[in-house]
Amino acid sequence: MANNLTMLSDEVRSRIAAHRWYHTIDLGGGIVTAGADDTPQRLARLGLPVSLGGLSVLDVGAWDGFFSFECERRGAARVLATDYYSWHGPGWGSKTGFELARKALGSHVEDLDIDVMDLSPDRVGTFDIVLFLGVLYHLRHPLLALERVASVTSGTLILETVVDLVGLERPAAAFYPGRELNNDPTNWWGPNPPAVVGMLESVGFQNARMITHLPGWFYRAGRAGWHHLKGKNRLALAFRQDRAVFHASKSKGHTSTTQYG
Ligand SMILES: C[S@@+](CC[C@H](N)C(=O)[O-])C[C@H]1O[C@@H](n2cnc3c(N)ncnc32)[C@H](O)[C@@H]1O
């Protein structure tokens, strides 16, 4: 991926500086977008294969596109970034960040404005790797969404989501009809880890497993107190909440010799 930054006009540079970024993206030439999200830190937790040579990747809910560009950097033959809610839907942001970053990086990542509920092999094809990061808990109908995601996954799904009711062994999900999670009305469901695994298996994935090591109760208590002080959540609720990454595949044993980083 050639770095285009030196060839960019002053106008594009000032648009990059003025944009309200969600992702923190290193565009090269000393320019790092001022993202609200510490995206490189989240990348380190995903278990994304170090090399994606020759593979096709679908990034569902890509927003500014950090993970799509990273997959391209890791050698993916084709990357399709999709979104709806942030790009042209009712919420949060726009597609400007994705377009600016793609230009600055000289990237060939493709894009499609499509709601997760409209994904199908007919509309987008099927992909070796599907990223479904930070989207599941924003959806009113998560199991339906996972059915759509499963239909376009031919290899491995990497899912990152809020998890709630951590520690409860029985599959269960917390429901947020209002602003219960992070004071954000766009959050709907926080499944616990056994529920996520069960949901993935019920839509046809095999080898579904959580790859995140969730911290112990002592750390959780301290973090819950900190979130509570910041006004993000009620203490007792925050104690059982976390974020976790799951891998699942459409063929048994798919991930055997892959290196993750
Ligand atoms: C918290 S952001 C996560 C962005 C990115 N995947 C990441 O992990 O950094 C949630 C993303 O889900 C997208 N989203 C929410 N509802 C969606 C829907 N129904 N269809 C497609 N994307 C959706 C939003 O537009 C936004 O880009």
PDB file of C-alpha atoms and ligand atoms in Angstrom:
ATOM      1  CA  MET A   1       0.000   0.000   0.000  1.00  0.00           C
ATOM      2  CA  ALA A   2       1.835   3.139  -1.169  1.00  0.00           C
ATOM      3  CA  ASN A   3       1.725   6.096   1.172  1.00  0.00           C
ATOM      4  CA  ASN A   4       0.086   8.997  -0.574  1.00  0.00           C
ATOM      5  CA  LEU A   5       0.469  11.576   2.121  1.00  0.00           C
ATOM      6  CA  THR A   6       3.196  13.618   0.481  1.00  0.00           C
ATOM      7  CA  MET A   7       1.013  13.938  -2.622  1.00  0.00           C
ATOM      8  CA  LEU A   8      -2.047  15.153  -0.770  1.00  0.00           C
ATOM      9  CA  SER A   9      -3.241  18.678  -1.238  1.00  0.00           C
ATOM     10  CA  ASP A  10      -3.291  21.146   1.646  1.00  0.00           C
ATOM     11  CA  GLU A  11      -7.060  20.993   1.450  1.00  0.00           C
ATOM     12  CA  VAL A  12      -7.121  17.218   2.136  1.00  0.00           C
ATOM     13  CA  ARG A  13      -4.582  17.613   4.952  1.00  0.00           C
ATOM     14  CA  SER A  14      -6.698  20.256   6.618  1.00  0.00           C
ATOM     15  CA  ARG A  15      -9.827  18.098   6.215  1.00  0.00           C
ATOM     16  CA  ILE A  16      -7.963  15.257   7.964  1.00  0.00           C
ATOM     17  CA  ALA A  17      -7.033  17.634  10.787  1.00  0.00           C
ATOM     18  CA  ALA A  18     -10.573  19.011  11.107  1.00  0.00           C
ATOM     19  CA  HIS A  19     -12.458  15.696  10.927  1.00  0.00           C
ATOM     20  CA  ARG A  20     -13.992  14.157  14.067  1.00  0.00           C
ATOM     21  CA  TRP A  21     -12.415  10.694  13.932  1.00  0.00           C
ATOM     22  CA  TYR A  22     -13.604   7.548  15.646  1.00  0.00           C
ATOM     23  CA  HIS A  23     -10.555   5.448  14.721  1.00  0.00           C
ATOM     24  CA  THR A  24      -6.960   6.265  15.546  1.00  0.00           C
ATOM     25  CA  ILE A  25      -5.222   5.590  12.229  1.00  0.00           C
ATOM     26  CA  ASP A  26      -1.555   6.104  11.423  1.00  0.00           C
ATOM     27  CA  LEU A  27      -1.716   7.670   7.974  1.00  0.00           C
ATOM     28  CA  GLY A  28       2.077   7.867   7.676  1.00  0.00           C
ATOM     29  CA  GLY A  29       4.234  10.966   7.399  1.00  0.00           C
ATOM     30  CA  GLY A  30       3.786  11.593  11.125  1.00  0.00           C
ATOM     31  CA  ILE A  31       0.019  12.029  10.849  1.00  0.00           C
ATOM     32  CA  VAL A  32      -2.105   9.997  13.245  1.00  0.00           C
ATOM     33  CA  THR A  33      -5.833  10.693  13.307  1.00  0.00           C
ATOM     34  CA  ALA A  34      -7.177  11.996  16.617  1.00  0.00           C
ATOM     35  CA  GLY A  35      -9.581   9.091  17.164  1.00  0.00           C
ATOM     36  CA  ALA A  36     -11.914   8.846  20.132  1.00  0.00           C
ATOM     37  CA  ASP A  37     -11.122   5.108  20.130  1.00  0.00           C
ATOM     38  CA  ASP A  38      -7.729   3.591  20.977  1.00  0.00           C
ATOM     39  CA  THR A  39      -7.947   1.379  17.911  1.00  0.00           C
ATOM     40  CA  PRO A  40      -4.372  -0.016  17.837  1.00  0.00           C
ATOM     41  CA  GLN A  41      -4.902  -1.264  21.377  1.00  0.00           C
ATOM     42  CA  ARG A  42      -8.116  -3.045  20.290  1.00  0.00           C
ATOM     43  CA  LEU A  43      -6.330  -4.555  17.276  1.00  0.00           C
ATOM     44  CA  ALA A  44      -3.848  -6.223  19.619  1.00  0.00           C
ATOM     45  CA  ARG A  45      -6.714  -8.139  21.298  1.00  0.00           C
ATOM     46  CA  LEU A  46      -8.371  -9.472  18.125  1.00  0.00           C
ATOM     47  CA  GLY A  47      -6.113 -12.396  17.273  1.00  0.00           C
ATOM     48  CA  LEU A  48      -6.082 -11.263  13.658  1.00  0.00           C
ATOM     49  CA  PRO A  49      -3.784 -13.524  11.599  1.00  0.00           C
ATOM     50  CA  VAL A  50      -0.390 -11.888  10.994  1.00  0.00           C
ATOM     51  CA  SER A  51      -0.614 -12.733   7.298  1.00  0.00           C
ATOM     52  CA  LEU A  52      -3.838 -12.602   5.307  1.00  0.00           C
ATOM     53  CA  GLY A  53      -2.064 -13.318   2.027  1.00  0.00           C
ATOM     54  CA  GLY A  54      -4.544 -14.137  -0.736  1.00  0.00           C
ATOM     55  CA  LEU A  55      -7.610 -14.033   1.516  1.00  0.00           C
ATOM     56  CA  SER A  56     -10.816 -12.065   1.094  1.00  0.00           C
ATOM     57  CA  VAL A  57     -12.032  -9.970   4.045  1.00  0.00           C
ATOM     58  CA  LEU A  58     -15.393  -8.409   4.848  1.00  0.00           C
ATOM     59  CA  ASP A  59     -15.447  -5.704   7.550  1.00  0.00           C
ATOM     60  CA  VAL A  60     -19.037  -5.254   8.769  1.00  0.00           C
ATOM     61  CA  GLY A  61     -19.595  -1.871  10.409  1.00  0.00           C
ATOM     62  CA  ALA A  62     -16.222  -0.519   9.287  1.00  0.00           C
ATOM     63  CA  TRP A  63     -16.808   3.194  10.091  1.00  0.00           C
ATOM     64  CA  ASP A  64     -13.425   4.978   9.572  1.00  0.00           C
ATOM     65  CA  GLY A  65     -11.989   1.718   8.237  1.00  0.00           C
ATOM     66  CA  PHE A  66      -9.003   1.088  10.525  1.00  0.00           C
ATOM     67  CA  PHE A  67      -9.478  -2.685  10.513  1.00  0.00           C
ATOM     68  CA  SER A  68     -10.134  -2.848   6.761  1.00  0.00           C
ATOM     69  CA  PHE A  69      -6.899  -0.954   6.052  1.00  0.00           C
ATOM     70  CA  GLU A  70      -5.021  -3.182   8.511  1.00  0.00           C
ATOM     71  CA  CYS A  71      -6.242  -6.318   6.691  1.00  0.00           C
ATOM     72  CA  GLU A  72      -5.084  -4.854   3.396  1.00  0.00           C
ATOM     73  CA  ARG A  73      -1.700  -4.082   5.011  1.00  0.00           C
ATOM     74  CA  ARG A  74      -1.513  -7.736   6.114  1.00  0.00           C
ATOM     75  CA  GLY A  75      -1.804  -8.865   2.516  1.00  0.00           C
ATOM     76  CA  ALA A  76      -5.506  -9.588   1.980  1.00  0.00           C
ATOM     77  CA  ALA A  77      -6.272 -10.013  -1.715  1.00  0.00           C
ATOM     78  CA  ARG A  78      -9.596  -8.229  -1.380  1.00  0.00           C
ATOM     79  CA  VAL A  79     -11.152  -6.187   1.419  1.00  0.00           C
ATOM     80  CA  LEU A  80     -14.740  -4.960   1.409  1.00  0.00           C
ATOM     81  CA  ALA A  81     -15.658  -2.377   4.054  1.00  0.00           C
ATOM     82  CA  THR A  82     -19.377  -2.071   4.763  1.00  0.00           C
ATOM     83  CA  ASP A  83     -21.411   0.171   7.023  1.00  0.00           C
ATOM     84  CA  TYR A  84     -24.707   1.932   7.118  1.00  0.00           C
ATOM     85  CA  TYR A  85     -25.529   3.516  10.454  1.00  0.00           C
ATOM     86  CA  SER A  86     -22.414   5.722  10.644  1.00  0.00           C
ATOM     87  CA  TRP A  87     -21.988   6.313   6.936  1.00  0.00           C
ATOM     88  CA  HIS A  88     -25.430   7.385   5.806  1.00  0.00           C
ATOM     89  CA  GLY A  89     -27.838   6.232   8.483  1.00  0.00           C
ATOM     90  CA  PRO A  90     -29.255   8.143  11.410  1.00  0.00           C
ATOM     91  CA  GLY A  91     -26.298   7.966  13.726  1.00  0.00           C
ATOM     92  CA  TRP A  92     -22.952   9.112  14.985  1.00  0.00           C
ATOM     93  CA  GLY A  93     -20.762  10.060  12.070  1.00  0.00           C
ATOM     94  CA  SER A  94     -20.201  10.030   8.367  1.00  0.00           C
ATOM     95  CA  LYS A  95     -18.195   8.256   5.694  1.00  0.00           C
ATOM     96  CA  THR A  96     -15.765  11.182   5.421  1.00  0.00           C
ATOM     97  CA  GLY A  97     -13.111   9.622   7.673  1.00  0.00           C
ATOM     98  CA  PHE A  98     -13.104   6.368   5.698  1.00  0.00           C
ATOM     99  CA  GLU A  99     -12.758   8.238   2.404  1.00  0.00           C
ATOM    100  CA  LEU A 100     -10.014  10.555   3.671  1.00  0.00           C
ATOM    101  CA  ALA A 101      -8.018   7.651   5.166  1.00  0.00           C
ATOM    102  CA  ARG A 102      -8.396   5.536   2.025  1.00  0.00           C
ATOM    103  CA  LYS A 103      -7.055   8.398  -0.046  1.00  0.00           C
ATOM    104  CA  ALA A 104      -4.206   9.180   2.338  1.00  0.00           C
ATOM    105  CA  LEU A 105      -3.160   5.513   2.502  1.00  0.00           C
ATOM    106  CA  GLY A 106      -3.475   4.961  -1.255  1.00  0.00           C
ATOM    107  CA  SER A 107      -5.692   2.027  -0.344  1.00  0.00           C
ATOM    108  CA  HIS A 108      -7.761  -0.179  -2.638  1.00  0.00           C
ATOM    109  CA  VAL A 109     -10.239  -1.251   0.036  1.00  0.00           C
ATOM    110  CA  GLU A 110     -13.704  -1.450  -1.537  1.00  0.00           C
ATOM    111  CA  ASP A 111     -16.780  -0.026   0.149  1.00  0.00           C
ATOM    112  CA  LEU A 112     -20.475  -0.747   0.184  1.00  0.00           C
ATOM    113  CA  ASP A 113     -23.193   1.096   2.046  1.00  0.00           C
ATOM    114  CA  ILE A 114     -25.324  -1.741   3.380  1.00  0.00           C
ATOM    115  CA  ASP A 115     -27.141  -2.548   6.608  1.00  0.00           C
ATOM    116  CA  VAL A 116     -26.003  -5.737   8.325  1.00  0.00           C
ATOM    117  CA  MET A 117     -29.551  -7.106   7.947  1.00  0.00           C
ATOM    118  CA  ASP A 118     -29.239  -6.871   4.153  1.00  0.00           C
ATOM    119  CA  LEU A 119     -26.023  -8.904   3.892  1.00  0.00           C
ATOM    120  CA  SER A 120     -26.394 -12.018   1.748  1.00  0.00           C
ATOM    121  CA  PRO A 121     -24.213 -14.052  -0.625  1.00  0.00           C
ATOM    122  CA  ASP A 122     -26.231 -12.561  -3.499  1.00  0.00           C
ATOM    123  CA  ARG A 123     -25.513  -8.982  -2.414  1.00  0.00           C
ATOM    124  CA  VAL A 124     -21.849  -9.241  -1.341  1.00  0.00           C
ATOM    125  CA  GLY A 125     -20.557 -12.787  -1.967  1.00  0.00           C
ATOM    126  CA  THR A 126     -18.788 -14.852   0.696  1.00  0.00           C
ATOM    127  CA  PHE A 127     -15.504 -14.109   2.467  1.00  0.00           C
ATOM    128  CA  ASP A 128     -12.614 -16.048   4.003  1.00  0.00           C
ATOM    129  CA  ILE A 129     -12.466 -13.703   7.006  1.00  0.00           C
ATOM    130  CA  VAL A 130     -15.354 -11.646   8.338  1.00  0.00           C
ATOM    131  CA  LEU A 131     -14.824  -8.940  10.959  1.00  0.00           C
ATOM    132  CA  PHE A 132     -17.850  -8.083  13.075  1.00  0.00           C
ATOM    133  CA  LEU A 133     -16.352  -5.707  15.600  1.00  0.00           C
ATOM    134  CA  GLY A 134     -18.216  -3.510  18.035  1.00  0.00           C
ATOM    135  CA  VAL A 135     -21.548  -3.928  16.261  1.00  0.00           C
ATOM    136  CA  LEU A 136     -23.496  -6.829  17.831  1.00  0.00           C
ATOM    137  CA  TYR A 137     -24.611  -5.016  20.997  1.00  0.00           C
ATOM    138  CA  HIS A 138     -25.897  -2.071  18.922  1.00  0.00           C
ATOM    139  CA  LEU A 139     -28.461  -4.272  17.187  1.00  0.00           C
ATOM    140  CA  ARG A 140     -32.058  -4.841  18.245  1.00  0.00           C
ATOM    141  CA  HIS A 141     -32.034  -8.278  16.613  1.00  0.00           C
ATOM    142  CA  PRO A 142     -28.572  -9.744  17.211  1.00  0.00           C
ATOM    143  CA  LEU A 143     -29.386 -13.340  16.335  1.00  0.00           C
ATOM    144  CA  LEU A 144     -30.928 -12.305  13.019  1.00  0.00           C
ATOM    145  CA  ALA A 145     -27.829 -10.217  12.329  1.00  0.00           C
ATOM    146  CA  LEU A 146     -25.565 -13.183  13.097  1.00  0.00           C
ATOM    147  CA  GLU A 147     -27.562 -15.269  10.622  1.00  0.00           C
ATOM    148  CA  ARG A 148     -26.834 -12.661   7.937  1.00  0.00           C
ATOM    149  CA  VAL A 149     -23.147 -12.543   8.929  1.00  0.00           C
ATOM    150  CA  ALA A 150     -22.908 -16.356   8.901  1.00  0.00           C
ATOM    151  CA  SER A 151     -24.399 -16.441   5.404  1.00  0.00           C
ATOM    152  CA  VAL A 152     -21.462 -14.424   4.009  1.00  0.00           C
ATOM    153  CA  THR A 153     -18.687 -16.175   5.975  1.00  0.00           C
ATOM    154  CA  SER A 154     -16.949 -19.076   4.236  1.00  0.00           C
ATOM    155  CA  GLY A 155     -13.993 -19.264   6.656  1.00  0.00           C
ATOM    156  CA  THR A 156     -13.445 -17.493   9.977  1.00  0.00           C
ATOM    157  CA  LEU A 157     -15.528 -14.940  11.840  1.00  0.00           C
ATOM    158  CA  ILE A 158     -13.814 -12.574  14.261  1.00  0.00           C
ATOM    159  CA  LEU A 159     -16.425 -11.070  16.551  1.00  0.00           C
ATOM    160  CA  GLU A 160     -15.785  -8.392  19.160  1.00  0.00           C
ATOM    161  CA  THR A 161     -18.574  -7.319  21.471  1.00  0.00           C
ATOM    162  CA  VAL A 162     -19.646  -6.054  24.834  1.00  0.00           C
ATOM    163  CA  VAL A 163     -20.331  -8.955  27.171  1.00  0.00           C
ATOM    164  CA  ASP A 164     -22.445  -8.672  30.319  1.00  0.00           C
ATOM    165  CA  LEU A 165     -23.485 -10.954  33.190  1.00  0.00           C
ATOM    166  CA  VAL A 166     -19.885 -12.201  33.208  1.00  0.00           C
ATOM    167  CA  GLY A 167     -19.472 -15.116  35.602  1.00  0.00           C
ATOM    168  CA  LEU A 168     -22.946 -16.519  35.045  1.00  0.00           C
ATOM    169  CA  GLU A 169     -22.401 -19.947  33.520  1.00  0.00           C
ATOM    170  CA  ARG A 170     -25.844 -20.237  31.990  1.00  0.00           C
ATOM    171  CA  PRO A 171     -26.224 -18.506  28.572  1.00  0.00           C
ATOM    172  CA  ALA A 172     -27.985 -15.184  29.225  1.00  0.00           C
ATOM    173  CA  ALA A 173     -28.114 -11.629  27.943  1.00  0.00           C
ATOM    174  CA  ALA A 174     -28.657  -8.262  29.585  1.00  0.00           C
ATOM    175  CA  PHE A 175     -31.237  -6.065  27.853  1.00  0.00           C
ATOM    176  CA  TYR A 176     -30.724  -2.295  27.660  1.00  0.00           C
ATOM    177  CA  PRO A 177     -34.073  -0.760  26.680  1.00  0.00           C
ATOM    178  CA  GLY A 178     -32.816   2.731  27.548  1.00  0.00           C
ATOM    179  CA  ARG A 179     -29.395   4.169  28.323  1.00  0.00           C
ATOM    180  CA  GLU A 180     -28.334   1.441  30.757  1.00  0.00           C
ATOM    181  CA  LEU A 181     -25.034   0.742  28.986  1.00  0.00           C
ATOM    182  CA  ASN A 182     -22.647   3.703  28.880  1.00  0.00           C
ATOM    183  CA  ASN A 183     -25.551   6.137  28.779  1.00  0.00           C
ATOM    184  CA  ASP A 184     -25.919   5.249  25.079  1.00  0.00           C
ATOM    185  CA  PRO A 185     -29.440   4.557  23.730  1.00  0.00           C
ATOM    186  CA  THR A 186     -28.011   2.690  20.707  1.00  0.00           C
ATOM    187  CA  ASN A 187     -26.893  -0.225  22.918  1.00  0.00           C
ATOM    188  CA  TRP A 188     -29.468  -3.033  23.145  1.00  0.00           C
ATOM    189  CA  TRP A 189     -28.017  -6.361  24.257  1.00  0.00           C
ATOM    190  CA  GLY A 190     -25.084  -7.585  26.315  1.00  0.00           C
ATOM    191  CA  PRO A 191     -24.869 -11.384  25.984  1.00  0.00           C
ATOM    192  CA  ASN A 192     -22.587 -13.265  28.368  1.00  0.00           C
ATOM    193  CA  PRO A 193     -19.738 -15.369  26.884  1.00  0.00           C
ATOM    194  CA  PRO A 194     -21.668 -18.690  26.909  1.00  0.00           C
ATOM    195  CA  ALA A 195     -24.555 -16.923  25.156  1.00  0.00           C
ATOM    196  CA  VAL A 196     -22.266 -15.566  22.424  1.00  0.00           C
ATOM    197  CA  VAL A 197     -20.838 -19.046  21.834  1.00  0.00           C
ATOM    198  CA  GLY A 198     -24.351 -20.521  21.767  1.00  0.00           C
ATOM    199  CA  MET A 199     -25.585 -17.870  19.355  1.00  0.00           C
ATOM    200  CA  LEU A 200     -22.652 -18.482  17.007  1.00  0.00           C
ATOM    201  CA  GLU A 201     -23.252 -22.238  17.066  1.00  0.00           C
ATOM    202  CA  SER A 202     -26.975 -21.788  16.505  1.00  0.00           C
ATOM    203  CA  VAL A 203     -26.355 -19.879  13.251  1.00  0.00           C
ATOM    204  CA  GLY A 204     -24.041 -22.586  11.880  1.00  0.00           C
ATOM    205  CA  PHE A 205     -20.531 -21.789  13.125  1.00  0.00           C
ATOM    206  CA  GLN A 206     -18.204 -24.433  14.521  1.00  0.00           C
ATOM    207  CA  ASN A 207     -15.311 -24.079  16.947  1.00  0.00           C
ATOM    208  CA  ALA A 208     -16.888 -20.955  18.441  1.00  0.00           C
ATOM    209  CA  ARG A 209     -14.743 -19.826  21.359  1.00  0.00           C
ATOM    210  CA  MET A 210     -13.819 -16.737  23.323  1.00  0.00           C
ATOM    211  CA  ILE A 211     -10.151 -15.891  22.813  1.00  0.00           C
ATOM    212  CA  THR A 212     -10.065 -13.019  25.329  1.00  0.00           C
ATOM    213  CA  HIS A 213      -8.797 -13.716  28.817  1.00  0.00           C
ATOM    214  CA  LEU A 214     -11.201 -11.745  31.020  1.00  0.00           C
ATOM    215  CA  PRO A 215      -9.576 -10.126  34.088  1.00  0.00           C
ATOM    216  CA  GLY A 216     -10.160 -11.389  37.634  1.00  0.00           C
ATOM    217  CA  TRP A 217     -12.660 -10.038  40.137  1.00  0.00           C
ATOM    218  CA  PHE A 218     -10.203  -7.723  41.927  1.00  0.00           C
ATOM    219  CA  TYR A 219      -9.345  -5.865  38.735  1.00  0.00           C
ATOM    220  CA  ARG A 220     -12.995  -5.865  37.663  1.00  0.00           C
ATOM    221  CA  ALA A 221     -14.049  -4.224  40.928  1.00  0.00           C
ATOM    222  CA  GLY A 222     -11.458  -1.431  40.534  1.00  0.00           C
ATOM    223  CA  ARG A 223     -12.425  -0.805  36.931  1.00  0.00           C
ATOM    224  CA  ALA A 224     -16.153  -0.802  37.754  1.00  0.00           C
ATOM    225  CA  GLY A 225     -15.499   1.819  40.450  1.00  0.00           C
ATOM    226  CA  TRP A 226     -13.593   3.961  37.966  1.00  0.00           C
ATOM    227  CA  HIS A 227     -16.386   3.723  35.360  1.00  0.00           C
ATOM    228  CA  HIS A 228     -18.917   4.570  38.032  1.00  0.00           C
ATOM    229  CA  LEU A 229     -16.937   7.665  39.092  1.00  0.00           C
ATOM    230  CA  LYS A 230     -16.806   8.805  35.453  1.00  0.00           C
ATOM    231  CA  GLY A 231     -20.608   8.521  35.349  1.00  0.00           C
ATOM    232  CA  LYS A 232     -20.486   5.798  32.690  1.00  0.00           C
ATOM    233  CA  ASN A 233     -22.418   3.127  34.539  1.00  0.00           C
ATOM    234  CA  ARG A 234     -23.881   1.828  37.785  1.00  0.00           C
ATOM    235  CA  LEU A 235     -21.295   0.100  39.950  1.00  0.00           C
ATOM    236  CA  ALA A 236     -23.031  -3.269  40.285  1.00  0.00           C
ATOM    237  CA  LEU A 237     -23.680  -3.462  36.542  1.00  0.00           C
ATOM    238  CA  ALA A 238     -20.205  -2.385  35.424  1.00  0.00           C
ATOM    239  CA  PHE A 239     -18.672  -5.099  37.596  1.00  0.00           C
ATOM    240  CA  ARG A 240     -20.122  -7.782  35.312  1.00  0.00           C
ATOM    241  CA  GLN A 241     -19.456  -6.029  31.989  1.00  0.00           C
ATOM    242  CA  ASP A 242     -16.487  -6.328  29.656  1.00  0.00           C
ATOM    243  CA  ARG A 243     -15.517  -6.561  26.016  1.00  0.00           C
ATOM    244  CA  ALA A 244     -14.466  -9.854  24.496  1.00  0.00           C
ATOM    245  CA  VAL A 245     -13.328 -11.358  21.212  1.00  0.00           C
ATOM    246  CA  PHE A 246     -14.660 -14.603  19.767  1.00  0.00           C
ATOM    247  CA  HIS A 247     -13.434 -16.699  16.839  1.00  0.00           C
ATOM    248  CA  ALA A 248     -15.665 -19.118  14.968  1.00  0.00           C
ATOM    249  CA  SER A 249     -15.404 -20.936  11.683  1.00  0.00           C
ATOM    250  CA  LYS A 250     -17.564 -22.531   9.049  1.00  0.00           C
ATOM    251  CA  SER A 251     -15.272 -25.548   8.725  1.00  0.00           C
ATOM    252  CA  LYS A 252     -13.961 -27.675  11.580  1.00  0.00           C
ATOM    253  CA  GLY A 253     -10.291 -27.113  12.478  1.00  0.00           C
ATOM    254  CA  HIS A 254      -9.996 -24.145  10.129  1.00  0.00           C
ATOM    255  CA  THR A 255      -7.525 -22.150  12.256  1.00  0.00           C
ATOM    256  CA  SER A 256      -4.914 -24.852  12.976  1.00  0.00           C
ATOM    257  CA  THR A 257      -1.547 -23.435  11.832  1.00  0.00           C
ATOM    258  CA  THR A 258      -2.317 -19.759  11.484  1.00  0.00           C
ATOM    259  CA  GLN A 259      -0.143 -17.208  13.323  1.00  0.00           C
ATOM    260  CA  TYR A 260      -2.062 -14.547  15.202  1.00  0.00           C
ATOM    261  CA  GLY A 261      -0.918 -11.113  16.231  1.00  0.00           C
TER     262      GLY A 261
HETATM  263  C1  LIG B   1     -18.798   1.069  17.900  1.00  0.00           C
HETATM  264  S1  LIG B   1     -18.755   1.251  16.155  1.00  0.00           S
HETATM  265  C2  LIG B   1     -17.527   0.029  15.725  1.00  0.00           C
HETATM  266  C3  LIG B   1     -16.787   0.387  14.450  1.00  0.00           C
HETATM  267  C4  LIG B   1     -15.707  -0.609  14.062  1.00  0.00           C
HETATM  268  N1  LIG B   1     -16.256  -1.864  13.591  1.00  0.00           N
HETATM  269  C5  LIG B   1     -14.795  -0.841  15.235  1.00  0.00           C
HETATM  270  O1  LIG B   1     -14.821  -1.928  15.805  1.00  0.00           O
HETATM  271  O2  LIG B   1     -14.064   0.074  15.599  1.00  0.00           O
HETATM  272  C6  LIG B   1     -20.258   0.447  15.625  1.00  0.00           C
HETATM  273  C7  LIG B   1     -20.375   0.366  14.121  1.00  0.00           C
HETATM  274  O3  LIG B   1     -21.503  -0.428  13.806  1.00  0.00           O
HETATM  275  C8  LIG B   1     -22.172   0.214  12.750  1.00  0.00           C
HETATM  276  N2  LIG B   1     -23.582  -0.217  12.734  1.00  0.00           N
HETATM  277  C9  LIG B   1     -24.517  -0.047  13.670  1.00  0.00           C
HETATM  278  N3  LIG B   1     -25.686  -0.564  13.277  1.00  0.00           N
HETATM  279  C10 LIG B   1     -25.470  -1.086  12.062  1.00  0.00           C
HETATM  280  C11 LIG B   1     -26.278  -1.764  11.126  1.00  0.00           C
HETATM  281  N4  LIG B   1     -27.549  -2.024  11.383  1.00  0.00           N
HETATM  282  N5  LIG B   1     -25.722  -2.172   9.955  1.00  0.00           N
HETATM  283  C12 LIG B   1     -24.420  -1.925   9.686  1.00  0.00           C
HETATM  284  N6  LIG B   1     -23.588  -1.278  10.540  1.00  0.00           N
HETATM  285  C13 LIG B   1     -24.119  -0.866  11.709  1.00  0.00           C
HETATM  286  C14 LIG B   1     -22.009   1.681  13.023  1.00  0.00           C
HETATM  287  O4  LIG B   1     -22.248   2.462  11.899  1.00  0.00           O
HETATM  288  C15 LIG B   1     -20.570   1.722  13.476  1.00  0.00           C
HETATM  289  O5  LIG B   1     -19.697   1.850  12.408  1.00  0.00           O
END
